[in-house]
PDB file of C-alpha atoms and ligand atoms in Angstrom:
ATOM      1  CA  MET Z   1     226.830 -35.999 265.039  1.00 63.00           C
ATOM      2  CA  THR Z   2     227.516 -34.841 261.471  1.00 82.00           C
ATOM      3  CA  LEU Z   3     224.494 -33.787 259.470  1.00 87.00           C
ATOM      4  CA  PRO Z   4     224.020 -35.636 256.150  1.00 90.00           C
ATOM      5  CA  VAL Z   5     222.589 -32.405 255.060  1.00 94.00           C
ATOM      6  CA  ARG Z   6     223.422 -28.777 255.016  1.00 95.00           C
ATOM      7  CA  PRO Z   7     222.056 -26.861 257.996  1.00 96.00           C
ATOM      8  CA  GLU Z   8     219.504 -25.347 255.548  1.00 96.00           C
ATOM      9  CA  THR Z   9     218.199 -28.472 254.372  1.00 96.00           C
ATOM     10  CA  ASP Z  10     218.158 -29.566 258.111  1.00 96.00           C
ATOM     11  CA  ARG Z  11     216.134 -26.488 258.820  1.00 97.00           C
ATOM     12  CA  ARG Z  12     213.669 -26.942 255.694  1.00 97.00           C
ATOM     13  CA  ILE Z  13     212.988 -30.543 257.305  1.00 97.00           C
ATOM     14  CA  ASP Z  14     212.131 -28.916 260.779  1.00 96.00           C
ATOM     15  CA  GLU Z  15     209.760 -26.405 259.456  1.00 96.00           C
ATOM     16  CA  LEU Z  16     207.984 -29.440 257.682  1.00 96.00           C
ATOM     17  CA  LEU Z  17     207.663 -30.957 261.128  1.00 95.00           C
ATOM     18  CA  GLY Z  18     205.818 -28.133 262.053  1.00 93.00           C
ATOM     19  CA  VAL Z  19     203.386 -28.396 259.186  1.00 94.00           C
ATOM     20  CA  PHE Z  20     202.006 -31.965 259.772  1.00 93.00           C
ATOM     21  CA  PRO Z  21     200.159 -32.998 262.657  1.00 92.00           C
ATOM     22  CA  HIS Z  22     202.215 -36.078 262.871  1.00 94.00           C
ATOM     23  CA  LYS Z  23     205.849 -35.762 262.182  1.00 94.00           C
ATOM     24  CA  GLY Z  24     206.101 -39.375 260.196  1.00 94.00           C
ATOM     25  CA  SER Z  25     203.464 -37.379 257.719  1.00 95.00           C
ATOM     26  CA  ALA Z  26     206.711 -35.042 256.869  1.00 97.00           C
ATOM     27  CA  LEU Z  27     208.491 -38.315 255.677  1.00 97.00           C
ATOM     28  CA  LEU Z  28     207.891 -38.054 251.899  1.00 97.00           C
ATOM     29  CA  PRO Z  29     208.830 -34.285 251.663  1.00 97.00           C
ATOM     30  CA  ALA Z  30     211.735 -34.966 254.058  1.00 97.00           C
ATOM     31  CA  LEU Z  31     212.818 -37.491 251.766  1.00 97.00           C
ATOM     32  CA  TYR Z  32     212.646 -34.987 248.793  1.00 95.00           C
ATOM     33  CA  LEU Z  33     214.563 -32.601 250.610  1.00 96.00           C
ATOM     34  CA  VAL Z  34     217.556 -34.732 251.298  1.00 96.00           C
ATOM     35  CA  GLN Z  35     217.702 -36.426 247.744  1.00 93.00           C
ATOM     36  CA  GLU Z  36     217.161 -32.556 246.012  1.00 89.00           C
ATOM     37  CA  GLU Z  37     220.475 -31.741 247.945  1.00 91.00           C
ATOM     38  CA  THR Z  38     222.428 -34.792 248.159  1.00 89.00           C
ATOM     39  CA  GLY Z  39     221.344 -36.180 244.812  1.00 86.00           C
ATOM     40  CA  GLN Z  40     220.298 -39.955 246.691  1.00 92.00           C
ATOM     41  CA  VAL Z  41     218.983 -41.112 249.805  1.00 96.00           C
ATOM     42  CA  SER Z  42     221.801 -42.868 251.378  1.00 95.00           C
ATOM     43  CA  GLU Z  43     221.506 -45.213 254.383  1.00 95.00           C
ATOM     44  CA  GLU Z  44     223.031 -42.214 256.722  1.00 96.00           C
ATOM     45  CA  SER Z  45     220.358 -40.022 255.477  1.00 96.00           C
ATOM     46  CA  MET Z  46     217.849 -42.496 255.773  1.00 97.00           C
ATOM     47  CA  GLU Z  47     218.694 -43.123 259.694  1.00 97.00           C
ATOM     48  CA  TYR Z  48     218.872 -39.092 259.634  1.00 97.00           C
ATOM     49  CA  VAL Z  49     215.307 -39.062 258.283  1.00 97.00           C
ATOM     50  CA  ALA Z  50     214.156 -41.423 260.617  1.00 97.00           C
ATOM     51  CA  GLY Z  51     215.727 -39.722 263.948  1.00 96.00           C
ATOM     52  CA  LYS Z  52     214.177 -36.290 262.741  1.00 96.00           C
ATOM     53  CA  LEU Z  53     210.793 -37.919 262.492  1.00 96.00           C
ATOM     54  CA  GLY Z  54     210.774 -40.348 265.185  1.00 95.00           C
ATOM     55  CA  VAL Z  55     210.041 -43.234 262.960  1.00 96.00           C
ATOM     56  CA  SER Z  56     212.280 -46.370 262.801  1.00 97.00           C
ATOM     57  CA  PRO Z  57     214.812 -46.282 260.010  1.00 96.00           C
ATOM     58  CA  ALA Z  58     213.692 -49.734 258.605  1.00 97.00           C
ATOM     59  CA  PHE Z  59     209.965 -47.724 258.092  1.00 97.00           C
ATOM     60  CA  VAL Z  60     212.008 -45.273 256.179  1.00 97.00           C
ATOM     61  CA  ALA Z  61     213.801 -47.746 253.968  1.00 97.00           C
ATOM     62  CA  GLY Z  62     210.673 -49.590 253.064  1.00 97.00           C
ATOM     63  CA  VAL Z  63     209.064 -46.453 251.683  1.00 97.00           C
ATOM     64  CA  VAL Z  64     212.432 -45.501 249.957  1.00 96.00           C
ATOM     65  CA  SER Z  65     212.562 -49.017 248.289  1.00 94.00           C
ATOM     66  CA  PHE Z  66     208.756 -48.570 247.292  1.00 93.00           C
ATOM     67  CA  TYR Z  67     208.996 -45.206 245.585  1.00 90.00           C
ATOM     68  CA  THR Z  68     211.224 -45.387 242.221  1.00 81.00           C
ATOM     69  CA  MET Z  69     211.436 -41.670 242.623  1.00 84.00           C
ATOM     70  CA  PHE Z  70     214.065 -42.126 245.450  1.00 92.00           C
ATOM     71  CA  HIS Z  71     217.515 -43.252 244.370  1.00 92.00           C
ATOM     72  CA  ARG Z  72     219.564 -45.344 247.054  1.00 92.00           C
ATOM     73  CA  GLU Z  73     222.602 -44.866 244.821  1.00 89.00           C
ATOM     74  CA  PRO Z  74     223.878 -41.572 242.729  1.00 88.00           C
ATOM     75  CA  VAL Z  75     221.962 -41.415 239.737  1.00 93.00           C
ATOM     76  CA  GLY Z  76     222.862 -38.948 236.606  1.00 93.00           C
ATOM     77  CA  ARG Z  77     222.645 -35.475 236.580  1.00 93.00           C
ATOM     78  CA  HIS Z  78     219.887 -36.013 233.975  1.00 95.00           C
ATOM     79  CA  HIS Z  79     217.673 -39.455 235.260  1.00 94.00           C
ATOM     80  CA  VAL Z  80     215.584 -40.591 232.482  1.00 96.00           C
ATOM     81  CA  GLN Z  81     212.542 -42.735 233.233  1.00 96.00           C
ATOM     82  CA  VAL Z  82     211.044 -44.814 230.560  1.00 97.00           C
ATOM     83  CA  CYS Z  83     207.337 -45.694 231.237  1.00 97.00           C
ATOM     84  CA  ARG Z  84     206.990 -49.809 230.084  1.00 97.00           C
ATOM     85  CA  THR Z  85     203.633 -50.202 231.259  1.00 98.00           C
ATOM     86  CA  LEU Z  86     201.261 -51.639 228.565  1.00 98.00           C
ATOM     87  CA  PRO Z  87     199.650 -48.324 227.268  1.00 98.00           C
ATOM     88  CA  CYS Z  88     203.335 -47.116 226.700  1.00 98.00           C
ATOM     89  CA  ALA Z  89     204.284 -50.551 225.369  1.00 98.00           C
ATOM     90  CA  LEU Z  90     201.826 -50.495 223.110  1.00 98.00           C
ATOM     91  CA  ARG Z  91     202.508 -47.379 221.509  1.00 98.00           C
ATOM     92  CA  GLY Z  92     206.459 -47.558 221.121  1.00 97.00           C
ATOM     93  CA  ALA Z  93     208.090 -47.418 224.590  1.00 98.00           C
ATOM     94  CA  ASN Z  94     209.959 -50.412 223.651  1.00 97.00           C
ATOM     95  CA  ASP Z  95     211.480 -49.002 220.739  1.00 97.00           C
ATOM     96  CA  LEU Z  96     212.138 -45.642 222.375  1.00 98.00           C
ATOM     97  CA  MET Z  97     213.973 -47.389 225.326  1.00 98.00           C
ATOM     98  CA  ALA Z  98     216.101 -49.062 222.667  1.00 98.00           C
ATOM     99  CA  HIS Z  99     216.575 -45.796 220.938  1.00 98.00           C
ATOM    100  CA  LEU Z 100     217.909 -44.441 224.267  1.00 98.00           C
ATOM    101  CA  LYS Z 101     219.962 -47.179 225.230  1.00 98.00           C
ATOM    102  CA  THR Z 102     221.935 -46.769 221.838  1.00 97.00           C
ATOM    103  CA  ARG Z 103     222.079 -42.893 222.021  1.00 97.00           C
ATOM    104  CA  LEU Z 104     223.325 -42.873 225.479  1.00 97.00           C
ATOM    105  CA  GLY Z 105     225.694 -45.818 225.218  1.00 97.00           C
ATOM    106  CA  ILE Z 106     224.153 -47.467 228.414  1.00 98.00           C
ATOM    107  CA  ARG Z 107     221.910 -50.066 229.859  1.00 98.00           C
ATOM    108  CA  ASP Z 108     218.782 -50.348 231.569  1.00 97.00           C
ATOM    109  CA  GLY Z 109     219.274 -49.121 234.873  1.00 94.00           C
ATOM    110  CA  GLU Z 110     222.763 -47.773 234.523  1.00 95.00           C
ATOM    111  CA  THR Z 111     224.720 -44.264 234.712  1.00 94.00           C
ATOM    112  CA  ARG Z 112     226.853 -43.087 231.814  1.00 95.00           C
ATOM    113  CA  ALA Z 113     230.640 -42.744 233.172  1.00 95.00           C
ATOM    114  CA  ASP Z 114     230.413 -38.979 232.794  1.00 95.00           C
ATOM    115  CA  GLY Z 115     227.611 -38.911 235.249  1.00 93.00           C
ATOM    116  CA  LYS Z 116     225.332 -36.824 232.877  1.00 95.00           C
ATOM    117  CA  PHE Z 117     222.721 -39.334 232.001  1.00 96.00           C
ATOM    118  CA  SER Z 118     221.146 -42.461 233.742  1.00 95.00           C
ATOM    119  CA  LEU Z 119     218.449 -44.386 232.301  1.00 97.00           C
ATOM    120  CA  VAL Z 120     215.657 -46.581 233.875  1.00 95.00           C
ATOM    121  CA  SER Z 121     212.581 -48.473 232.796  1.00 96.00           C
ATOM    122  CA  VAL Z 122     209.656 -48.100 235.498  1.00 94.00           C
ATOM    123  CA  GLU Z 123     206.009 -48.589 235.910  1.00 94.00           C
ATOM    124  CA  CYS Z 124     203.006 -46.252 234.840  1.00 95.00           C
ATOM    125  CA  LEU Z 125     204.070 -42.677 235.274  1.00 95.00           C
ATOM    126  CA  GLY Z 126     200.452 -41.820 235.109  1.00 96.00           C
ATOM    127  CA  ALA Z 127     200.389 -39.990 231.855  1.00 97.00           C
ATOM    128  CA  CYS Z 128     199.258 -42.973 229.626  1.00 97.00           C
ATOM    129  CA  ASP Z 129     197.235 -40.680 227.549  1.00 98.00           C
ATOM    130  CA  ARG Z 130     200.912 -38.994 226.530  1.00 98.00           C
ATOM    131  CA  ALA Z 131     202.109 -42.373 225.792  1.00 98.00           C
ATOM    132  CA  PRO Z 132     204.831 -43.284 225.162  1.00 98.00           C
ATOM    133  CA  PHE Z 133     205.934 -41.222 228.384  1.00 98.00           C
ATOM    134  CA  ILE Z 134     208.909 -40.192 230.002  1.00 98.00           C
ATOM    135  CA  GLN Z 135     210.270 -38.247 232.763  1.00 96.00           C
ATOM    136  CA  ILE Z 136     213.828 -36.630 233.079  1.00 96.00           C
ATOM    137  CA  ASN Z 137     214.090 -35.707 236.633  1.00 90.00           C
ATOM    138  CA  ASP Z 138     211.127 -33.589 237.577  1.00 87.00           C
ATOM    139  CA  ARG Z 139     210.004 -33.188 234.361  1.00 95.00           C
ATOM    140  CA  GLU Z 140     207.555 -34.966 232.102  1.00 97.00           C
ATOM    141  CA  TYR Z 141     207.609 -35.496 228.071  1.00 98.00           C
ATOM    142  CA  GLY Z 142     205.300 -37.317 226.019  1.00 97.00           C
ATOM    143  CA  PRO Z 143     203.993 -38.738 223.654  1.00 98.00           C
ATOM    144  CA  LEU Z 144     207.620 -39.068 222.346  1.00 97.00           C
ATOM    145  CA  ASP Z 145     209.084 -40.520 218.902  1.00 95.00           C
ATOM    146  CA  ALA Z 146     213.019 -41.285 218.181  1.00 95.00           C
ATOM    147  CA  ALA Z 147     213.219 -37.723 216.566  1.00 97.00           C
ATOM    148  CA  LYS Z 148     211.843 -35.726 219.375  1.00 97.00           C
ATOM    149  CA  MET Z 149     214.143 -37.456 221.876  1.00 97.00           C
ATOM    150  CA  ASP Z 150     216.746 -36.524 219.910  1.00 97.00           C
ATOM    151  CA  ASP Z 151     216.008 -33.301 219.776  1.00 97.00           C
ATOM    152  CA  LEU Z 152     215.432 -33.273 223.678  1.00 97.00           C
ATOM    153  CA  LEU Z 153     218.866 -35.212 224.280  1.00 96.00           C
ATOM    154  CA  LYS Z 154     220.446 -32.582 222.342  1.00 96.00           C
ATOM    155  CA  ARG Z 155     219.016 -29.784 224.427  1.00 95.00           C
ATOM    156  CA  LEU Z 156     220.541 -31.659 227.781  1.00 94.00           C
ATOM    157  CA  GLU Z 157     223.823 -32.685 226.311  1.00 88.00           C
TER     158      GLU Z 157
HETATM  159  S1  FES J   1     201.381 -46.549 230.932  1.00 79.06           S
HETATM  160 FE1  FES J   1     203.282 -45.162 230.836  1.00 79.06          FE
HETATM  161  S2  FES J   1     202.430 -43.216 231.733  1.00 79.06           S
HETATM  162 FE2  FES J   1     200.771 -44.934 232.145  1.00 79.06          FE
END
């Protein structure tokens, strides 16, 4: 069987299995490793991880669909998540989202044609004190306004 990940990633997942008392507990970090390498968690990857951890592919699919940080489809190199929950909404998240849509030329849930940016609104990112708050890949930014957002985009472009 051809692995959907590099042997190095397969080895790192094997290492994870030795860290947790139950193999299934390695699910989230294993999925992170897969996504880190491939940019998404495909059906094939979910079956692979399920096999490694001794859980069902349906269980893995349930976990992947629950957490917004896992992508079943490829996303942009800079994956922009904008919090839309009330504290951020009250501090301008809707305006920030509208600004991002205009600047990036894409709608909520889309990836730019050049693959550089994808944009999605999400529920609370856990940094309400920094509202309005966004996350780009693993990095967090907030509080933001249109001007700060433009500076950030300039650096990423
Ligand atoms: S409400 Fe936006 S980070 Fe919590």
